[in-house]
Short mmCIF file of C-alpha atoms in Angstrom, two decimals:
data_model
loop_
_atom_site.label_atom_id
_atom_site.label_comp_id
_atom_site.label_asym_id
_atom_site.label_seq_id
_atom_site.Cartn_x
_atom_site.Cartn_y
_atom_site.Cartn_z
CA MET A 1 93.57 83.88 52.73
CA LYS A 2 92.80 87.95 53.38
CA LEU A 3 89.80 86.98 55.66
CA LYS A 4 92.43 85.22 57.90
CA ARG A 5 94.37 87.70 57.58
CA LEU A 6 92.01 90.08 59.00
CA LEU A 7 91.54 87.96 61.36
CA ALA A 8 95.07 87.44 62.46
CA ALA A 9 95.36 91.47 62.73
CA GLY A 10 92.23 91.73 64.88
CA LEU A 11 92.98 89.99 67.62
CA THR A 12 96.77 90.81 67.54
CA ALA A 13 94.96 94.25 68.17
CA ALA A 14 93.12 93.08 70.42
CA LEU A 15 96.05 91.36 72.89
CA LEU A 16 98.40 94.81 72.00
CA LEU A 17 95.13 96.67 74.22
CA SER A 18 96.52 95.23 77.60
CA LEU A 19 100.98 96.11 76.96
CA PRO A 20 101.34 98.92 77.85
CA MET A 21 99.35 99.15 80.80
CA THR A 22 100.41 95.45 82.07
CA ALA A 23 104.82 96.22 81.16
CA TRP A 24 104.33 99.50 83.25
CA ALA A 25 103.18 97.14 85.98
CA GLU A 26 104.33 94.57 86.13
CA ASP A 27 107.66 96.94 85.97
CA GLU A 28 107.31 98.71 89.56
CA THR A 29 110.09 97.54 91.27
CA ASP A 30 111.78 97.03 88.52
CA GLY A 31 116.06 97.90 89.10
CA GLN A 32 115.62 98.54 92.46
CA ASP A 33 118.39 98.60 94.88
CA GLU A 34 119.88 96.99 97.04
CA ILE A 35 119.44 97.29 100.60
CA SER A 36 122.89 98.51 101.77
CA ILE A 37 122.60 100.17 105.97
CA ILE A 38 124.56 102.89 106.72
CA TRP A 39 125.34 103.24 110.17
CA LEU A 40 125.97 106.48 111.71
CA GLU A 41 129.37 106.37 114.21
CA ASP A 42 129.42 105.15 117.67
CA GLY A 43 127.50 106.59 120.12
CA LEU A 44 124.69 109.05 117.93
CA GLU A 45 121.53 107.86 118.10
CA LEU A 46 118.22 108.26 115.30
CA CYS A 47 115.95 110.15 116.71
CA VAL A 48 112.80 109.85 113.96
CA THR A 49 109.58 111.43 114.40
CA SER A 50 107.75 111.57 111.62
CA GLY A 51 107.19 110.46 107.80
CA VAL A 52 110.43 111.10 106.14
CA GLU A 53 111.29 113.01 102.94
CA THR A 54 113.50 113.23 99.74
CA GLY A 55 116.02 115.85 100.65
CA ASP A 56 115.57 115.97 104.72
CA LEU A 57 117.83 115.30 107.28
CA LEU A 58 117.50 113.39 110.02
CA PRO A 59 116.95 114.18 114.48
CA VAL A 60 120.00 112.83 115.50
CA LYS A 61 121.07 112.45 119.57
CA ASN A 62 124.76 111.62 120.88
CA GLY A 63 125.82 110.85 124.24
CA GLU A 64 125.76 114.48 125.96
CA GLY A 65 121.73 114.18 125.43
CA LEU A 66 122.69 116.90 122.32
CA TYR A 67 121.20 117.21 119.28
CA GLY A 68 121.40 116.98 115.60
CA TYR A 69 120.91 116.53 112.33
CA VAL A 70 122.93 113.81 109.38
CA ASP A 71 121.25 113.40 105.66
CA LEU A 72 120.80 110.86 103.92
CA THR A 73 124.43 110.08 103.44
CA GLY A 74 125.24 109.53 107.32
CA GLN A 75 126.54 113.01 107.60
CA VAL A 76 127.04 115.05 110.13
CA VAL A 77 124.95 118.42 108.91
CA ILE A 78 123.83 120.08 111.69
CA GLU A 79 126.69 119.37 114.81
CA PRO A 80 124.31 118.11 118.07
CA GLN A 81 123.74 121.72 119.90
CA TYR A 82 120.42 121.93 120.76
CA ASP A 83 117.95 120.63 124.37
CA ASP A 84 115.81 118.57 121.78
CA ALA A 85 114.61 118.40 117.94
CA ALA A 86 111.76 116.89 115.48
CA SER A 87 112.02 116.03 112.59
CA PHE A 88 111.74 117.66 109.36
CA SER A 89 107.66 118.51 107.68
CA GLU A 90 107.55 120.63 105.67
CA GLY A 91 111.00 121.98 104.79
CA LEU A 92 111.16 123.33 108.62
CA ALA A 93 112.43 121.24 111.48
CA ARG A 94 111.28 121.82 115.98
CA VAL A 95 114.10 122.63 118.19
CA GLU A 96 114.78 123.53 121.31
CA LEU A 97 117.49 125.14 123.45
CA ASP A 98 117.84 126.80 126.53
CA GLY A 99 113.99 126.60 126.05
CA VAL A 100 113.42 128.57 123.45
CA ILE A 101 111.56 126.98 120.02
CA SER A 102 112.37 127.53 116.98
CA PHE A 103 112.23 126.52 113.57
CA ILE A 104 114.98 126.08 110.93
CA ASP A 105 115.31 125.68 107.90
CA LEU A 106 117.47 122.58 105.49
CA ASN A 107 120.86 124.72 106.27
CA GLY A 108 120.78 124.75 109.89
CA ASP A 109 119.08 128.42 109.27
CA VAL A 110 116.76 129.99 111.90
CA ALA A 111 113.41 130.51 110.21
CA PHE A 112 111.87 132.13 113.24
CA THR A 113 110.88 131.98 116.49
CA LEU A 114 108.23 131.42 118.90
CA GLU A 115 109.51 133.08 121.90
CA ASP A 116 107.18 132.21 124.70
CA ALA A 117 106.07 129.37 122.83
CA ASP A 118 105.74 126.41 125.72
CA SER A 119 105.82 123.34 122.83
CA ALA A 120 104.70 122.94 119.34
CA GLY A 121 103.95 121.14 116.78
CA SER A 122 105.60 119.96 113.07
CA PHE A 123 103.61 121.25 110.17
CA SER A 124 101.13 120.04 108.14
CA CYS A 125 98.64 121.97 105.31
CA GLY A 126 101.68 125.03 105.83
CA ARG A 127 100.34 125.23 109.53
CA VAL A 128 101.98 124.11 113.53
CA TRP A 129 100.54 123.95 116.52
CA TYR A 130 101.48 125.97 119.40
CA GLU A 131 101.25 126.14 122.76
CA VAL A 132 101.62 129.40 125.49
CA ASP A 133 100.16 128.80 129.39
CA GLY A 134 98.35 126.00 128.42
CA LEU A 135 96.49 127.14 125.40
CA VAL A 136 96.78 126.80 122.02
CA GLY A 137 97.25 128.72 118.42
CA VAL A 138 98.62 128.17 115.50
CA ALA A 139 101.58 130.47 113.11
CA ASP A 140 102.51 129.86 108.89
CA THR A 141 106.22 128.99 107.74
CA GLU A 142 107.28 132.22 107.79
CA GLY A 143 106.78 132.69 112.18
CA ASN A 144 103.14 134.35 111.52
CA ILE A 145 100.66 133.87 113.84
CA ILE A 146 97.63 133.01 112.84
CA LEU A 147 96.25 132.08 115.57
CA GLU A 148 96.82 133.75 119.05
CA PRO A 149 96.88 130.64 121.43
CA TYR A 150 93.30 130.04 122.33
CA TYR A 151 92.35 126.37 122.56
CA GLU A 152 92.97 124.05 125.01
CA ASN A 153 94.17 121.20 122.01
CA ILE A 154 93.98 121.56 118.76
CA GLY A 155 94.63 118.21 116.38
CA GLY A 156 97.26 118.57 112.91
CA TYR A 157 95.46 119.54 110.37
CA SER A 158 94.32 117.44 107.37
CA GLU A 159 92.95 118.88 104.23
CA ASP A 160 93.34 122.37 105.24
CA TYR A 161 90.95 121.76 108.60
CA THR A 162 91.74 120.95 112.58
CA TRP A 163 89.56 119.97 115.22
CA VAL A 164 90.07 122.45 118.38
CA GLU A 165 89.09 121.33 121.43
CA ALA A 166 88.38 123.69 124.95
CA ASN A 167 86.11 122.41 127.69
CA ASP A 168 86.01 119.31 126.44
CA LEU A 169 84.03 120.42 123.34
CA TYR A 170 84.70 120.48 119.84
CA GLY A 171 84.52 122.30 116.51
CA TYR A 172 86.64 123.12 113.45
CA ILE A 173 88.91 125.56 111.58
CA ASP A 174 90.09 126.80 108.90
CA LEU A 175 93.80 127.27 107.56
CA ASP A 176 92.88 131.17 108.67
CA GLY A 177 92.38 130.08 112.11
CA GLU A 178 88.88 130.77 111.40
CA ALA A 179 85.74 128.90 113.31
CA ILE A 180 83.63 126.99 110.47
CA THR A 181 81.58 124.89 113.16
CA ASN A 182 81.26 126.69 116.90
CA LEU A 183 82.39 124.05 119.22
CA ILE A 184 79.39 121.84 119.78
CA TYR A 185 80.67 118.32 119.30
CA GLY A 186 81.59 115.81 122.28
CA GLU A 187 84.27 113.98 119.76
CA ALA A 188 86.08 115.53 116.20
CA GLY A 189 87.74 112.78 113.43
CA SER A 190 90.45 114.70 111.42
CA PHE A 191 89.00 115.70 107.93
CA HIS A 192 89.53 113.23 104.81
CA GLU A 193 87.72 113.10 101.44
CA GLY A 194 85.96 116.26 101.95
CA ARG A 195 84.09 114.89 105.29
CA ALA A 196 85.29 114.36 108.71
CA CYS A 197 83.53 111.87 112.26
CA VAL A 198 81.65 114.15 114.61
CA TRP A 199 79.91 112.81 117.27
CA THR A 200 77.27 113.99 120.95
CA GLU A 201 76.01 111.90 123.48
CA ASP A 202 73.25 112.52 122.21
CA GLU A 203 72.47 111.52 118.60
CA GLY A 204 75.95 109.45 117.99
CA TYR A 205 77.77 110.10 115.43
CA GLY A 206 77.59 111.36 111.81
CA TYR A 207 79.45 113.70 109.57
CA ILE A 208 80.33 116.65 107.63
CA ASP A 209 81.55 118.65 104.49
CA THR A 210 84.16 121.86 104.76
CA SER A 211 82.27 123.78 104.93
CA GLY A 212 81.23 122.60 108.86
CA GLU A 213 77.81 122.14 107.50
CA LEU A 214 76.28 117.96 108.52
CA VAL A 215 76.34 116.88 105.73
CA VAL A 216 75.07 112.87 107.55
CA GLU A 217 73.36 112.67 110.34
CA LEU A 218 73.71 112.31 113.72
CA GLN A 219 72.33 108.52 114.37
CA TYR A 220 75.72 105.76 114.54
CA THR A 221 76.60 104.53 117.89
CA THR A 222 80.15 103.93 115.78
CA ALA A 223 81.71 105.60 112.41
CA THR A 224 84.70 104.86 110.53
CA SER A 225 87.28 107.40 108.33
CA PHE A 226 85.56 107.73 105.08
CA ASN A 227 88.02 105.71 103.52
CA ASP A 228 87.99 105.13 98.98
CA GLY A 229 84.88 106.54 98.93
CA TYR A 230 83.05 105.31 102.16
CA ALA A 231 82.98 105.31 105.65
CA CYS A 232 81.05 101.89 108.22
CA VAL A 233 78.53 103.03 110.29
CA SER A 234 76.76 100.74 112.83
CA LEU A 235 73.69 101.29 114.25
CA ASP A 236 71.44 98.71 117.45
CA GLY A 237 75.01 95.66 117.03
CA GLY A 238 75.32 95.89 112.52
CA PHE A 239 77.87 97.15 110.30
CA GLY A 240 77.56 98.55 107.30
CA PHE A 241 79.02 100.58 104.59
CA ILE A 242 77.26 104.47 103.68
CA ASP A 243 79.01 106.83 100.11
CA LEU A 244 80.13 109.51 100.80
CA ASP A 245 76.24 111.42 101.66
CA GLY A 246 74.89 109.21 103.78
CA ASN A 247 73.58 106.88 101.86
CA VAL A 248 73.35 103.51 102.72
CA VAL A 249 75.26 101.14 100.62
CA VAL A 250 75.52 97.92 102.41
CA GLU A 251 72.51 97.50 104.66
CA LEU A 252 74.31 97.49 108.54
CA THR A 253 73.69 93.51 108.82
CA LEU A 254 77.50 92.68 108.58
CA GLY A 255 79.52 91.87 112.22
CA TYR A 256 81.79 94.01 113.23
CA THR A 257 83.51 95.67 110.23
CA ASP A 258 87.20 97.87 109.57
CA ALA A 259 86.63 101.12 106.89
CA LEU A 260 87.95 99.50 102.92
CA TYR A 261 91.22 99.65 102.27
CA ASP A 262 92.69 99.06 99.21
CA GLY A 263 88.82 98.25 97.97
CA LEU A 264 88.41 95.48 101.15
CA ALA A 265 87.90 95.30 105.20
CA TRP A 266 88.11 93.21 107.84
CA SER A 267 84.97 91.50 108.59
CA ARG A 268 84.27 89.66 111.82
CA ASP A 269 81.38 86.96 111.93
CA ASN A 270 79.90 86.69 114.70
CA ASP A 271 78.99 83.72 115.52
CA ALA A 272 82.70 81.92 114.42
CA GLY A 273 84.57 85.00 115.37
CA LEU A 274 86.56 85.07 113.36
CA TYR A 275 87.94 87.61 110.93
CA GLY A 276 87.43 87.64 107.30
CA PHE A 277 86.89 90.51 104.33
CA VAL A 278 84.24 92.02 102.60
CA ASP A 279 84.03 94.31 99.63
CA SER A 280 82.69 97.27 98.83
CA MET A 281 78.82 95.90 98.44
CA GLY A 282 79.55 93.99 101.19
CA GLN A 283 80.27 90.72 100.05
CA MET A 284 82.41 87.93 101.59
CA VAL A 285 84.92 87.63 99.36
CA ILE A 286 87.87 86.23 101.74
CA GLU A 287 86.27 83.83 104.01
CA PRO A 288 86.00 84.23 108.01
CA GLU A 289 89.01 82.12 109.50
CA TYR A 290 91.42 84.09 111.47
CA ASN A 291 91.66 85.31 115.03
CA TYR A 292 92.79 88.32 114.51
CA ALA A 293 92.53 90.53 110.92
CA SER A 294 94.55 94.39 110.26
CA ALA A 295 93.40 95.78 107.24
CA PHE A 296 94.83 95.83 103.83
CA SER A 297 97.99 98.40 102.50
CA GLY A 298 99.98 97.11 99.15
CA GLY A 299 97.00 94.82 97.79
CA LEU A 300 98.58 92.49 101.47
CA ALA A 301 97.00 92.41 105.02
CA SER A 302 97.85 90.86 108.14
CA VAL A 303 96.90 88.44 110.07
CA TYR A 304 96.70 86.27 113.29
CA ASP A 305 96.03 82.91 113.06
CA GLY A 306 95.96 82.18 117.49
CA GLU A 307 99.13 81.97 117.38
CA TYR A 308 101.13 83.88 114.66
CA PHE A 309 100.94 86.48 111.82
CA GLY A 310 101.60 86.78 108.53
CA TYR A 311 100.43 88.59 105.61
CA ILE A 312 97.81 87.30 103.42
CA ASP A 313 96.96 89.30 99.06
CA MET A 314 93.32 90.09 98.50
CA GLU A 315 92.44 86.73 97.05
CA GLY A 316 93.33 85.36 99.97
CA ASN A 317 96.51 83.97 99.58
CA VAL A 318 98.94 83.91 102.15
CA VAL A 319 101.92 85.70 101.10
CA ILE A 320 103.84 86.27 104.22
CA PRO A 321 103.82 82.65 105.87
CA LEU A 322 101.71 82.96 109.41
CA GLU A 323 105.10 82.40 111.75
CA TYR A 324 105.71 85.54 113.63
CA LYS A 325 105.65 87.02 116.57
CA ALA A 326 104.29 90.33 115.62
CA VAL A 327 104.27 92.07 112.10
CA TYR A 328 103.08 95.72 111.39
CA ARG A 329 100.56 97.10 108.54
CA PHE A 330 102.74 97.86 105.31
CA SER A 331 104.68 101.79 104.91
CA GLU A 332 105.32 102.65 102.11
CA GLY A 333 106.13 99.02 100.14
CA LEU A 334 108.27 98.22 103.14
CA GLY A 335 106.46 95.57 106.35
CA ARG A 336 107.95 94.81 109.41
CA VAL A 337 108.01 92.13 111.26
CA TRP A 338 109.27 90.73 114.84
CA ASP A 339 110.47 86.38 115.44
CA GLY A 340 109.71 87.69 118.69
CA THR A 341 113.48 89.02 119.71
CA TYR A 342 114.68 90.63 116.45
CA TYR A 343 112.79 92.89 113.41
CA GLY A 344 113.52 91.97 109.47
CA PHE A 345 111.26 93.90 107.08
CA TYR A 346 109.57 92.23 103.58
CA ASN A 347 108.09 93.39 100.64
CA LEU A 348 104.70 94.19 98.82
CA ASP A 349 106.19 90.26 96.47
CA GLY A 350 106.73 88.70 99.82
CA GLU A 351 110.66 89.03 99.99
CA LEU A 352 112.12 89.08 102.96
CA ILE A 353 115.00 91.91 101.84
CA LEU A 354 116.35 92.81 105.05
CA PRO A 355 117.33 89.79 107.23
CA LEU A 356 115.36 88.99 111.80
CA GLU A 357 118.94 90.57 112.71
CA TYR A 358 118.10 93.96 114.28
CA ASP A 359 117.12 94.78 117.78
CA SER A 360 114.60 97.47 116.71
CA ALA A 361 113.53 98.93 113.34
CA ALA A 362 110.63 101.62 111.78
CA ALA A 363 109.32 102.25 108.31
CA TRP A 364 109.61 106.55 108.03
CA ASN A 365 108.61 106.23 104.76
CA TYR A 366 111.44 107.35 102.41
CA VAL A 367 114.16 105.78 105.00
CA ALA A 368 114.00 102.77 107.59
CA VAL A 369 115.82 103.14 110.80
CA VAL A 370 116.95 100.05 112.56
CA GLU A 371 119.26 99.44 115.21
CA LYS A 372 121.84 96.48 116.16
CA ASP A 373 124.59 95.80 119.29
CA GLY A 374 123.99 99.23 120.52
CA LEU A 375 124.59 101.34 116.99
CA HIS A 376 122.18 103.00 115.07
CA GLY A 377 121.50 103.07 111.05
CA PHE A 378 119.45 103.78 107.82
CA PHE A 379 118.63 102.58 104.59
CA ILE A 380 116.79 103.80 101.36
CA ASN A 381 113.67 103.04 101.49
CA PRO A 382 113.87 101.48 97.07
CA TYR A 383 110.29 101.06 96.97
CA TYR A 384 108.79 104.73 98.46
CA GLU A 385 108.51 106.57 94.56
CA SER A 386 107.02 102.76 93.08
CA VAL A 387 104.91 101.98 96.19
CA SER A 388 101.84 104.79 93.90
CA VAL A 389 101.45 101.44 91.98
CA THR A 390 100.39 99.06 94.45
CA ALA A 391 100.01 95.64 93.75
CA HIS A 392 96.58 95.09 94.60
CA GLN A 393 96.18 98.44 91.91
CA ALA A 394 98.81 96.23 89.55
CA THR A 395 96.68 93.22 90.37
CA ARG A 396 93.58 95.50 88.93
CA GLN A 397 95.37 96.88 85.80
CA LEU A 398 95.88 93.53 84.47
CA ASN A 399 92.73 91.82 85.90
CA LEU A 400 90.77 95.01 83.20
CA ASN A 401 93.50 94.75 80.47
CA TRP A 402 92.54 90.97 80.32
CA SER A 403 88.71 92.42 80.82
CA ARG A 404 89.75 95.04 77.45
CA ILE A 405 91.13 91.26 75.55
CA LEU A 406 87.85 90.05 75.95
CA ARG A 407 85.43 93.04 75.41
CA TYR A 408 88.03 94.48 72.42
CA GLY A 409 88.84 91.64 70.99
CA ILE A 410 85.09 90.19 70.81
CA PHE A 411 84.41 93.94 69.56
CA VAL A 412 86.71 93.08 66.77
CA LEU A 413 85.83 89.72 66.02
CA ILE A 414 81.93 91.12 65.70
CA ALA A 415 83.24 93.31 63.10
CA LEU A 416 85.45 91.55 61.28
CA ALA A 417 82.08 89.05 60.78
CA LEU A 418 80.14 92.10 60.01
CA ILE A 419 82.98 92.97 57.16
CA ALA A 420 83.29 89.24 56.26
CA ALA A 421 79.32 88.90 55.63
CA ALA A 422 79.74 91.89 53.47
CA VAL A 423 82.60 90.62 51.56
CA ILE A 424 81.93 87.18 51.38
CA PRO A 425 79.60 87.44 49.22
CA GLN A 426 81.03 89.87 46.65
CA ILE A 427 83.93 87.09 46.66
CA LYS A 428 81.59 84.71 46.08
CA SER A 429 79.96 86.60 43.10
CA ARG A 430 83.12 87.73 41.36
CA ALA A 431 84.13 84.11 41.69
CA GLU A 432 80.80 82.93 40.62
CA LYS A 433 80.83 85.14 37.29
CA LYS A 434 84.44 84.55 37.03
CA ALA A 435 82.99 80.68 36.38
CA LEU A 436 80.83 81.78 34.02
CA LYS A 437 83.43 83.66 31.90
CA GLU A 438 84.98 81.20 31.62
CA SER A 439 82.46 78.72 30.78
CA GLN A 440 81.47 80.99 28.12
CA ARG A 441 84.79 81.00 27.12
CA ALA A 442 85.14 77.12 26.46
CA ALA A 443 81.86 77.09 24.54
CA LYS A 444 83.29 79.64 22.08
CA SER A 445 86.00 77.37 21.99
CA LYS A 446 84.48 74.09 21.91
CA LYS A 447 81.84 76.08 18.47
CA LYS A 448 84.64 76.95 16.47
CA LYS A 449 86.51 74.01 16.87
#
């Protein structure tokens, strides 16, 4: 009886090993608010230009062409007064009045002014570019000039570095405006996972690290940014994957292929001309059957059958039917679709959370904006906070939990078998001794009689 109890307890413990994380994954979207459109007063137009975070204000334009800001309840908190205005980034927004560019804070107070600037960007990594007479420089969030106008073009900072360009040659600078490479490349990409893709006409594509050193030699015909620890490169018409050190992990024998997202990459079969998906080992895990496919996001990817678009999951199952004229990559848990006339939104569970009745729509991280019959509105994205655990991660976690059940269950069973192997002989020996004593007592009792 004790042995049976031990076995039951062991199996129960093995099963329970998966419960906390599984419950956590399943509770991703529990308790989310219903979608409720916040409509602006008639005559106001939303002019969102970049991703919105919690607490940000939204730029709007009135009928006279002046810009101001509303809060996330739709109330005007900075009256329309500017000739131009951009979305907030890192707590500051660019505004323009009478030809002068300034940055304001969330209270509407001017943080600093760039007196001579003709144009300026948005903040990233605490830096913003500005242009004077065709040359660009860099300022920080306090308006300090980090780099006087010098280059002809500049990217947005990513991972504390950005590319710069002059005379059609590219290089990189750091947060202090100091060059980490000379202007020697014909093309230059942003940093991702500590690597930036660069190109020269004579040698092809390669990658540099954040010190400016070439860590993957210039040799490839095409190359993507790194994602999930891998980049897709091609040579002589064949595509494959390399790791951050430049080691080839999938030989360059695949058809036209993209970078990995959520662990999968779309790949086109050269013979059939159809798209499927490969994993990081180059194995075709979703067979080529689509005329077009896009990258996965949140565990779903859009596909096209030659007539309509829809979404599939990471096992190739159709989650959102192929019945739309256009669909867009999921962003922060929201997928925008268009039926040829109107827009709507799906969530990652394949549920239509906003019906197709809007003339325009777009997702901007914490909010999504819509337009209907000339009125502009927005809604708070109920999936924004929870989307850090994406659907595919939840699925992977569930699979991991089941593997733990099997692994730890086997360990427990082996341990119990070993215990049983040690205990059962002892129990048997005790039983035999007890039987012997009982037999001896019976014999003695018989003699006395």
